[in-house]
CSV table of C-alpha atoms in Angstrom, one decimal:
chain,number,residue,atom,x,y,z
A,1,LEU,CA,0.0,0.0,0.0
A,2,ARG,CA,3.0,2.3,-0.1
A,3,GLY,CA,2.2,5.5,-1.9
A,4,ARG,CA,-1.5,4.9,-1.7
A,5,CYS,CA,-3.8,5.8,1.2
A,6,PHE,CA,-6.0,3.2,3.0
A,7,HIS,CA,-9.1,4.7,1.4
A,8,GLN,CA,-7.9,4.3,-2.2
A,9,ALA,CA,-6.6,0.8,-1.6
A,10,SER,CA,-9.9,-0.4,-0.1
A,11,GLU,CA,-12.5,1.8,-1.7
A,12,SER,CA,-14.6,-1.1,-3.1
A,13,THR,CA,-14.9,-2.7,0.4
A,14,PHE,CA,-15.3,0.3,2.7
A,15,GLY,CA,-16.4,3.2,0.6
A,16,GLN,CA,-15.8,6.7,1.9
A,17,SER,CA,-16.6,5.7,5.5
A,18,GLY,CA,-13.5,3.5,5.6
A,19,CYS,CA,-11.1,6.4,5.2
A,20,TYR,CA,-8.9,7.2,8.2
A,21,ALA,CA,-7.1,10.5,8.9
A,22,GLN,CA,-3.7,9.2,7.9
A,23,CYS,CA,-5.0,9.1,4.3
A,24,ASP,CA,-4.1,11.8,1.9
A,25,CYS,CA,-7.4,11.5,0.0
A,26,ALA,CA,-10.2,14.1,0.0
A,27,ASN,CA,-12.0,12.4,3.0
A,28,ALA,CA,-9.0,12.7,5.3
A,29,ALA,CA,-10.0,16.1,6.8
A,30,ASN,CA,-13.3,14.7,8.2
A,31,ALA,CA,-12.0,11.2,9.0
A,32,ARG,CA,-11.7,9.5,12.4
A,33,PRO,CA,-8.4,10.3,14.1
A,34,THR,CA,-5.9,7.6,14.7
A,35,LEU,CA,-4.2,7.0,18.1
A,36,ARG,CA,-1.0,8.6,16.8
A,37,MET,CA,-2.8,11.8,15.9
A,38,ILE,CA,-4.2,12.3,19.4
A,39,ASP,CA,-1.3,14.0,21.1
A,40,LEU,CA,-0.4,14.7,24.7
A,41,ALA,CA,-1.3,18.4,24.5
A,42,GLU,CA,-4.8,17.6,23.3
A,43,LEU,CA,-5.3,15.0,26.0
A,44,LYS,CA,-4.1,17.3,28.7
A,45,ARG,CA,-6.5,20.0,27.5
A,46,VAL,CA,-9.5,17.7,28.1
A,47,LEU,CA,-8.2,15.5,31.0
A,48,ALA,CA,-6.5,16.1,34.3
A,49,TYR,CA,-4.4,13.4,36.0
A,50,ASP,CA,-3.7,13.2,39.7
A,51,PRO,CA,-0.5,11.1,40.1
A,52,ASP,CA,-1.1,10.5,43.8
A,53,THR,CA,-4.6,9.1,43.5
A,54,GLY,CA,-4.3,7.8,39.9
A,55,GLU,CA,-7.6,9.4,39.0
A,56,PHE,CA,-8.4,11.2,35.7
A,57,ARG,CA,-11.0,14.0,35.7
A,58,TRP,CA,-12.6,15.9,32.8
A,59,ARG,CA,-11.4,19.5,32.3
A,60,VAL,CA,-14.1,20.3,29.8
A,61,ALA,CA,-17.7,19.4,29.1
A,62,VAL,CA,-18.4,17.0,26.2
A,63,ARG,CA,-21.3,17.8,23.9
A,64,ASN,CA,-24.3,15.5,23.9
A,65,SER,CA,-23.2,13.6,27.1
A,66,SER,CA,-23.3,13.9,30.8
A,67,ILE,CA,-19.6,14.7,31.1
A,68,ARG,CA,-19.0,17.9,33.0
A,69,PRO,CA,-15.7,19.5,34.2
A,70,GLY,CA,-14.5,17.9,37.4
A,71,THR,CA,-16.3,14.6,37.0
A,72,ARG,CA,-14.2,11.4,37.1
A,73,ALA,CA,-13.3,10.2,33.7
A,74,GLY,CA,-13.6,6.7,32.5
A,75,SER,CA,-15.2,3.5,33.8
A,76,LEU,CA,-14.3,0.1,35.0
A,77,HIS,CA,-14.1,-2.7,32.4
A,78,LYS,CA,-15.9,-5.4,34.3
A,79,LYS,CA,-14.3,-8.4,32.6
A,80,ARG,CA,-10.7,-7.2,32.6
A,81,GLY,CA,-10.7,-5.1,35.7
A,82,TYR,CA,-8.9,-2.1,34.1
A,83,ARG,CA,-10.3,1.4,34.1
A,84,GLN,CA,-10.7,2.9,30.6
A,85,ILE,CA,-11.5,6.3,29.1
A,86,ILE,CA,-13.2,6.7,25.7
A,87,TYR,CA,-12.2,9.8,23.8
A,88,LYS,CA,-12.9,10.6,20.2
A,89,GLY,CA,-14.0,7.0,19.5
A,90,HIS,CA,-10.9,5.4,21.0
A,91,SER,CA,-10.7,3.5,24.3
A,92,PHE,CA,-7.7,4.2,26.4
A,93,ARG,CA,-6.6,2.2,29.4
A,94,GLU,CA,-6.1,4.6,32.3
A,95,HIS,CA,-2.7,3.1,33.3
A,96,ARG,CA,-1.3,3.7,29.8
A,97,LEU,CA,-2.6,7.3,29.8
A,98,ALA,CA,-1.1,7.9,33.3
A,99,TRP,CA,2.3,6.8,31.9
A,100,LEU,CA,1.9,9.2,29.0
A,101,PHE,CA,0.9,12.1,31.2
A,102,VAL,CA,3.8,11.7,33.6
A,103,HIS,CA,6.6,10.6,31.2
A,104,GLY,CA,5.5,12.3,28.0
A,105,VAL,CA,5.6,9.2,25.9
A,106,TRP,CA,3.4,6.1,25.4
A,107,PRO,CA,4.8,3.0,27.2
A,108,THR,CA,7.0,1.0,24.8
A,109,ASP,CA,5.6,-2.4,25.9
A,110,GLN,CA,3.2,-3.2,28.7
A,111,THR,CA,2.4,-1.2,31.9
A,112,ASP,CA,2.4,-3.3,35.0
A,113,HIS,CA,0.6,-2.6,38.3
A,114,SER,CA,3.1,-3.4,41.0
A,115,ASN,CA,0.5,-4.1,43.6
A,116,GLY,CA,-1.5,-6.3,41.2
A,117,ARG,CA,-4.7,-4.2,41.3
A,118,ARG,CA,-5.6,-3.3,37.8
A,119,ALA,CA,-7.8,-0.3,38.6
A,120,ASP,CA,-5.2,1.3,40.9
A,121,ASN,CA,-3.4,3.8,38.8
A,122,PRO,CA,-1.2,6.1,40.9
A,123,ILE,CA,2.1,6.6,39.1
A,124,GLU,CA,4.2,4.9,41.8
A,125,ASN,CA,2.2,1.8,41.2
A,126,LEU,CA,3.0,1.7,37.5
A,127,ARG,CA,6.1,0.5,35.7
A,128,GLU,CA,7.0,-0.5,32.2
A,129,ALA,CA,7.3,-4.3,31.8
A,130,THR,CA,7.6,-7.0,29.2
A,131,ASN,CA,4.9,-9.6,29.0
A,132,GLY,CA,7.0,-12.0,31.1
A,133,GLN,CA,7.6,-9.4,33.8
A,134,ASN,CA,3.9,-8.5,33.8
A,135,GLN,CA,2.9,-12.1,34.5
A,136,TYR,CA,4.7,-12.1,37.9
A,137,ASN,CA,1.8,-10.3,39.4
A,138,GLN,CA,-0.8,-12.9,38.4
A,139,GLY,CA,-2.4,-14.5,41.4
A,140,THR,CA,-2.4,-18.1,42.4
A,141,PRO,CA,-4.3,-20.3,39.9
A,142,THR,CA,-7.7,-21.6,41.0
A,143,ASN,CA,-6.6,-25.2,40.5
A,144,SER,CA,-3.5,-24.9,42.7
A,145,THR,CA,-3.0,-27.8,45.1
A,146,SER,CA,-0.9,-25.7,47.5
A,147,GLY,CA,-2.6,-22.4,47.5
A,148,VAL,CA,0.8,-20.9,46.7
A,149,LYS,CA,1.9,-19.6,43.3
A,150,GLY,CA,4.7,-21.7,41.8
A,151,VAL,CA,4.4,-24.5,44.4
A,152,CYS,CA,2.6,-27.9,43.8
A,153,TRP,CA,2.5,-31.3,45.5
A,154,ASN,CA,4.6,-34.0,43.7
A,155,ALA,CA,2.6,-37.1,44.7
A,156,ARG,CA,5.1,-39.5,43.0
A,157,LEU,CA,8.0,-38.2,45.2
A,158,GLY,CA,5.9,-37.2,48.2
A,159,GLN,CA,7.4,-33.7,48.4
A,160,TRP,CA,6.5,-30.1,47.5
A,161,GLN,CA,7.9,-28.9,44.2
A,162,ALA,CA,8.8,-25.3,43.5
A,163,HIS,CA,9.1,-23.7,40.1
A,164,ILE,CA,9.2,-20.3,38.5
A,165,GLN,CA,8.4,-19.2,35.0
A,166,VAL,CA,10.7,-16.7,33.4
A,167,ASP,CA,9.4,-15.3,30.1
A,168,ILE,CA,8.1,-18.6,28.5
A,169,ARG,CA,10.4,-21.1,30.2
A,170,LYS,CA,9.5,-23.0,33.3
A,171,HIS,CA,12.4,-23.5,35.7
A,172,HIS,CA,12.5,-26.2,38.4
A,173,ILE,CA,13.7,-24.8,41.7
A,174,GLY,CA,13.7,-27.9,43.8
A,175,LEU,CA,11.8,-30.4,46.0
A,176,TYR,CA,11.0,-29.6,49.6
A,177,PRO,CA,9.6,-31.6,52.6
A,178,SER,CA,7.4,-28.7,53.7
A,179,LEU,CA,5.1,-26.3,51.9
A,180,LEU,CA,6.7,-23.4,53.8
A,181,ALA,CA,10.2,-24.3,52.6
A,182,ALA,CA,9.0,-24.6,49.0
A,183,GLU,CA,7.2,-21.2,49.3
A,184,ILE,CA,10.4,-19.5,50.7
A,185,ALA,CA,12.6,-21.0,48.0
A,186,ARG,CA,10.2,-19.9,45.3
A,187,GLY,CA,10.0,-16.4,46.7
A,188,GLN,CA,13.8,-16.1,46.8
A,189,ALA,CA,14.0,-17.3,43.1
A,190,ALA,CA,11.3,-14.9,42.0
A,191,ALA,CA,12.7,-11.8,43.7
A,192,PRO,CA,15.3,-10.8,41.1
A,193,PHE,CA,12.7,-10.9,38.3
A,194,HIS,CA,10.1,-8.9,40.1
């Protein structure tokens, strides 16, 4: 598609409504903006972020809605547990917006909540992370035999087995006679990665 806009390349499928603002065709002026086109200055004009509480508030009223200046922006996504804000037809996760507001750039990969609570967005609770690093905050699986993340009962050997997963690879830590010993070993092995 190099040298041709999205609209021109897909006109037969999408017609004029399929044009996005990165096109250079005649529809571009009235097209839906892309994420790259919504810049920090524009977001700061309409939203205020409190880095201590992690809350976003509207600075301006939005036409044809109940949004008024000072009201809390966004809502909780019930399935995923993240707070999100919809602006100009795009859904933004609040933790990614918080990173942008404080650091001036979008996070390069994922944004991790260090306390594990997805709707808690104070800046000290957020950090950039790879997918592997972000998985460390996952809770104990519901089918866990021990109730401790990374520790399970090895019935064949009659001992508690500790393991850790780093990126995609599972690493065996050891076998232990007690659950507490396995939990401590697993915690010590996980500390450098968290």
